[in-house]
mmCIF file of C-alpha atoms and ligand atoms in Angstrom:
data_model
loop_
_atom_site.group_PDB
_atom_site.id
_atom_site.type_symbol
_atom_site.label_atom_id
_atom_site.label_comp_id
_atom_site.label_asym_id
_atom_site.label_seq_id
_atom_site.Cartn_x
_atom_site.Cartn_y
_atom_site.Cartn_z
ATOM 1 C CA MET A 94 -27.727 -3.371 28.434
ATOM 2 C CA ALA A 95 -30.564 -4.087 26.482
ATOM 3 C CA ASP A 96 -30.599 -1.746 22.780
ATOM 4 C CA LEU A 97 -34.417 -1.070 22.526
ATOM 5 C CA ARG A 98 -35.250 -0.171 19.005
ATOM 6 C CA ASN A 99 -38.269 -0.525 16.773
ATOM 7 C CA CYS A 100 -38.117 -2.293 13.742
ATOM 8 C CA GLN A 101 -37.771 -1.371 10.207
ATOM 9 C CA GLU A 102 -40.369 -3.533 8.841
ATOM 10 C CA CYS A 103 -43.023 -3.541 11.590
ATOM 11 C CA GLY A 104 -42.084 -1.346 13.977
ATOM 12 C CA ARG A 105 -42.115 -2.728 16.979
ATOM 13 C CA LEU A 106 -39.581 -3.721 19.971
ATOM 14 C CA PHE A 107 -36.215 -5.219 19.829
ATOM 15 C CA ALA A 108 -33.464 -6.257 21.336
ATOM 16 C CA TYR A 109 -30.486 -4.415 18.675
ATOM 17 C CA GLN A 110 -28.670 -6.715 17.736
ATOM 18 C CA GLY A 111 -26.488 -4.879 14.703
ATOM 19 C CA LYS A 112 -29.271 -5.644 13.222
ATOM 20 C CA ASN A 113 -32.164 -3.166 12.001
ATOM 21 C CA ARG A 114 -35.354 -5.596 12.100
ATOM 22 C CA CYS A 115 -36.111 -7.774 14.517
ATOM 23 C CA ARG A 116 -35.852 -11.323 14.810
ATOM 24 C CA LYS A 117 -38.884 -11.813 12.486
ATOM 25 C CA CYS A 118 -39.134 -10.322 10.282
ATOM 26 C CA GLN A 119 -35.508 -11.730 9.681
ATOM 27 C CA GLU A 120 -36.998 -14.437 9.684
ATOM 28 C CA ASN A 121 -38.993 -13.441 6.680
ATOM 29 C CA GLU A 122 -37.049 -12.182 5.545
ATOM 30 C CA GLU A 123 -34.667 -15.211 4.839
ATOM 31 C CA GLU A 124 -38.066 -16.522 4.351
ATOM 32 C CA GLU A 125 -38.496 -14.823 1.110
ATOM 33 C CA TYR A 126 -35.022 -14.862 -0.085
ATOM 34 C CA LEU A 127 -34.687 -18.278 -0.563
ATOM 35 C CA ILE A 128 -38.022 -18.512 -2.395
ATOM 36 C CA VAL A 129 -36.449 -15.407 -4.867
ATOM 37 C CA ARG A 130 -33.378 -17.894 -4.916
ATOM 38 C CA ARG A 131 -34.704 -20.352 -5.949
ATOM 39 C CA TYR A 132 -37.103 -18.722 -8.524
ATOM 40 C CA ILE A 133 -34.241 -17.051 -10.207
ATOM 41 C CA ARG A 134 -32.711 -20.835 -10.110
ATOM 42 C CA GLU A 135 -35.169 -22.634 -11.547
ATOM 43 C CA HIS A 136 -36.374 -19.353 -14.277
ATOM 44 C CA PRO A 137 -32.417 -17.591 -14.269
ATOM 45 C CA GLY A 138 -34.204 -14.958 -17.750
ATOM 46 C CA ALA A 139 -36.404 -13.839 -15.626
ATOM 47 C CA SER A 140 -37.439 -9.969 -14.309
ATOM 48 C CA VAL A 141 -36.954 -8.467 -11.272
ATOM 49 C CA PHE A 142 -40.585 -7.627 -11.826
ATOM 50 C CA GLU A 143 -41.438 -11.454 -13.228
ATOM 51 C CA THR A 144 -40.024 -12.437 -9.870
ATOM 52 C CA SER A 145 -41.828 -10.163 -7.505
ATOM 53 C CA GLU A 146 -45.517 -11.722 -9.141
ATOM 54 C CA ALA A 147 -44.728 -15.348 -9.037
ATOM 55 C CA THR A 148 -42.597 -15.642 -5.514
ATOM 56 C CA ASP A 149 -44.759 -12.614 -4.423
ATOM 57 C CA VAL A 150 -41.555 -10.547 -2.543
ATOM 58 C CA GLU A 151 -41.800 -6.745 -3.263
ATOM 59 C CA GLU A 152 -40.051 -5.743 -5.955
ATOM 60 C CA GLU A 153 -38.129 -3.185 -3.636
ATOM 61 C CA LYS A 154 -36.306 -6.215 -1.682
ATOM 62 C CA ILE A 155 -35.122 -8.659 -3.971
ATOM 63 C CA LEU A 156 -33.555 -5.882 -5.109
ATOM 64 C CA GLN A 157 -32.182 -5.189 -2.318
ATOM 65 C CA PHE A 158 -31.115 -8.499 -2.721
ATOM 66 C CA LEU A 159 -29.208 -7.427 -5.871
ATOM 67 C CA ARG A 160 -28.100 -4.332 -3.590
ATOM 68 C CA ASP A 161 -26.488 -6.934 -0.659
ATOM 69 C CA GLY A 162 -24.879 -9.471 -3.687
ATOM 70 C CA ARG A 163 -27.201 -12.236 -2.032
ATOM 71 C CA LEU A 164 -28.479 -12.547 -5.994
ATOM 72 C CA GLN A 165 -27.396 -12.885 -9.233
ATOM 73 C CA SER A 166 -29.643 -13.477 -11.946
ATOM 74 C CA ARG A 167 -29.456 -13.001 -15.732
ATOM 75 C CA GLY A 168 -32.759 -11.664 -16.494
ATOM 76 C CA PHE A 169 -31.421 -9.445 -13.355
ATOM 77 C CA LYS A 170 -28.986 -6.794 -15.656
ATOM 78 C CA ASN A 171 -29.072 -2.756 -14.608
ATOM 79 C CA VAL A 172 -31.978 -2.881 -12.378
ATOM 80 C CA LEU A 173 -30.202 -1.846 -10.163
ATOM 81 C CA GLU A 174 -27.540 1.839 -10.252
ATOM 82 C CA CYS A 175 -24.610 2.225 -8.709
ATOM 83 C CA VAL A 176 -25.493 5.055 -5.686
ATOM 84 C CA SER A 177 -22.195 6.872 -6.586
ATOM 85 C CA CYS A 178 -22.990 8.425 -10.395
ATOM 86 C CA GLY A 179 -25.859 6.887 -10.948
ATOM 87 C CA GLN A 180 -24.950 4.352 -13.760
ATOM 88 C CA LYS A 181 -27.476 1.269 -13.735
ATOM 89 C CA ILE A 182 -25.239 -1.721 -12.758
ATOM 90 C CA SER A 183 -26.742 -5.402 -12.182
ATOM 91 C CA GLN A 184 -24.715 -6.221 -9.099
ATOM 92 C CA GLY A 185 -24.126 -4.120 -5.808
ATOM 93 C CA ARG A 186 -23.476 -0.957 -5.243
ATOM 94 C CA PHE A 187 -21.525 0.467 -6.954
ATOM 95 C CA CYS A 188 -20.246 0.163 -10.802
ATOM 96 C CA ASP A 189 -17.027 -1.180 -11.502
ATOM 97 C CA ASN A 190 -15.388 2.591 -12.220
ATOM 98 C CA CYS A 191 -16.600 3.474 -9.508
ATOM 99 C CA THR A 192 -15.288 0.183 -6.868
ATOM 100 C CA ASN A 193 -12.118 0.792 -8.811
ATOM 101 C CA GLN A 194 -11.991 4.772 -8.022
ATOM 102 C CA LEU A 195 -12.987 3.547 -4.219
ATOM 103 C CA ALA A 196 -10.755 1.339 -3.647
ATOM 104 C CA ALA A 197 -8.085 4.207 -4.818
ATOM 105 C CA ASP A 198 -9.195 6.267 -2.773
ATOM 106 C CA PHE A 199 -8.917 3.821 0.187
ATOM 107 C CA GLN A 200 -5.420 3.195 -0.848
ATOM 108 C CA LYS A 201 -4.994 6.643 -0.638
ATOM 109 C CA VAL A 202 -6.231 6.940 2.862
ATOM 110 C CA ALA A 203 -4.521 3.612 3.783
ATOM 111 C CA GLN A 204 -0.692 4.957 2.415
ATOM 112 C CA PRO A 205 -0.570 8.122 2.388
ATOM 113 C CA LYS A 206 2.139 9.631 -0.691
ATOM 114 C CA LYS A 207 3.744 11.821 1.128
ATOM 115 C CA PRO A 208 7.068 10.993 2.470
ATOM 116 C CA ARG A 209 7.503 10.798 5.954
ATOM 117 C CA LYS A 210 8.966 13.272 7.645
ATOM 118 C CA GLN A 211 11.851 12.589 9.420
ATOM 119 C CA GLU A 212 10.983 14.602 12.312
ATOM 120 C CA PRO A 213 14.232 14.615 14.741
ATOM 121 C CA GLU A 214 14.287 12.982 17.812
ATOM 122 C CA PRO A 215 13.691 15.592 20.365
ATOM 123 C CA LYS A 216 16.149 16.052 22.620
ATOM 124 C CA ARG A 217 15.299 14.664 26.241
ATOM 125 C CA ARG A 218 18.570 12.487 26.553
ATOM 126 C CA GLN A 219 19.078 15.500 29.786
ATOM 127 C CA THR A 220 18.583 14.356 32.958
ATOM 128 C CA ASP A 221 17.131 16.086 34.916
ATOM 129 C CA ARG A 222 18.854 17.807 37.819
ATOM 130 C CA ILE A 223 16.923 17.037 41.688
ATOM 131 C CA TYR A 224 19.202 18.229 43.405
ATOM 132 C CA THR A 225 20.598 21.867 42.210
ATOM 133 C CA ARG A 226 23.327 23.259 43.923
ATOM 134 C CA GLY A 227 22.507 26.757 44.912
ATOM 135 C CA LYS A 228 24.848 29.414 43.614
ATOM 136 C CA ASP A 229 24.977 31.121 46.993
ATOM 137 C CA GLU A 230 26.689 28.152 48.744
ATOM 138 C CA GLY A 231 29.934 28.280 50.005
HETATM 139 ZN ZN1 LIG B 507 -40.260 -6.398 12.806
HETATM 140 ZN ZN1 LIG B 508 -20.556 4.939 -10.289
#
């Protein structure tokens, strides 16, 4: 069954396939991404503002590309904030510290440090007797 949702971008109803935007908006975004990427390749020192002005792509979109780790440019230094501690970063969602911290936390979750308690095997060896001899037999 199709999961219909409203596109986050244009509000149109569309068949949800893991993205919050309809196909049209995704294509638009892809186009904008390519334009921005080409621009910063030709203008490596351009700031986000300059890039936005030159490409007509919203600054917020450009920042989104950065957060997604799709873009990288010398001119885009420290334009984002770590979503955890707020430190200025150039790419992604977390600063190096928080990335390491998260990785450490993840390790802890993945491999609990507590030594596994040796639980005694429940003794369930005795076969249940189906036929029991009546006490009064005989
Ligand atoms: Zn849309
Ligand atoms: Zn941080």
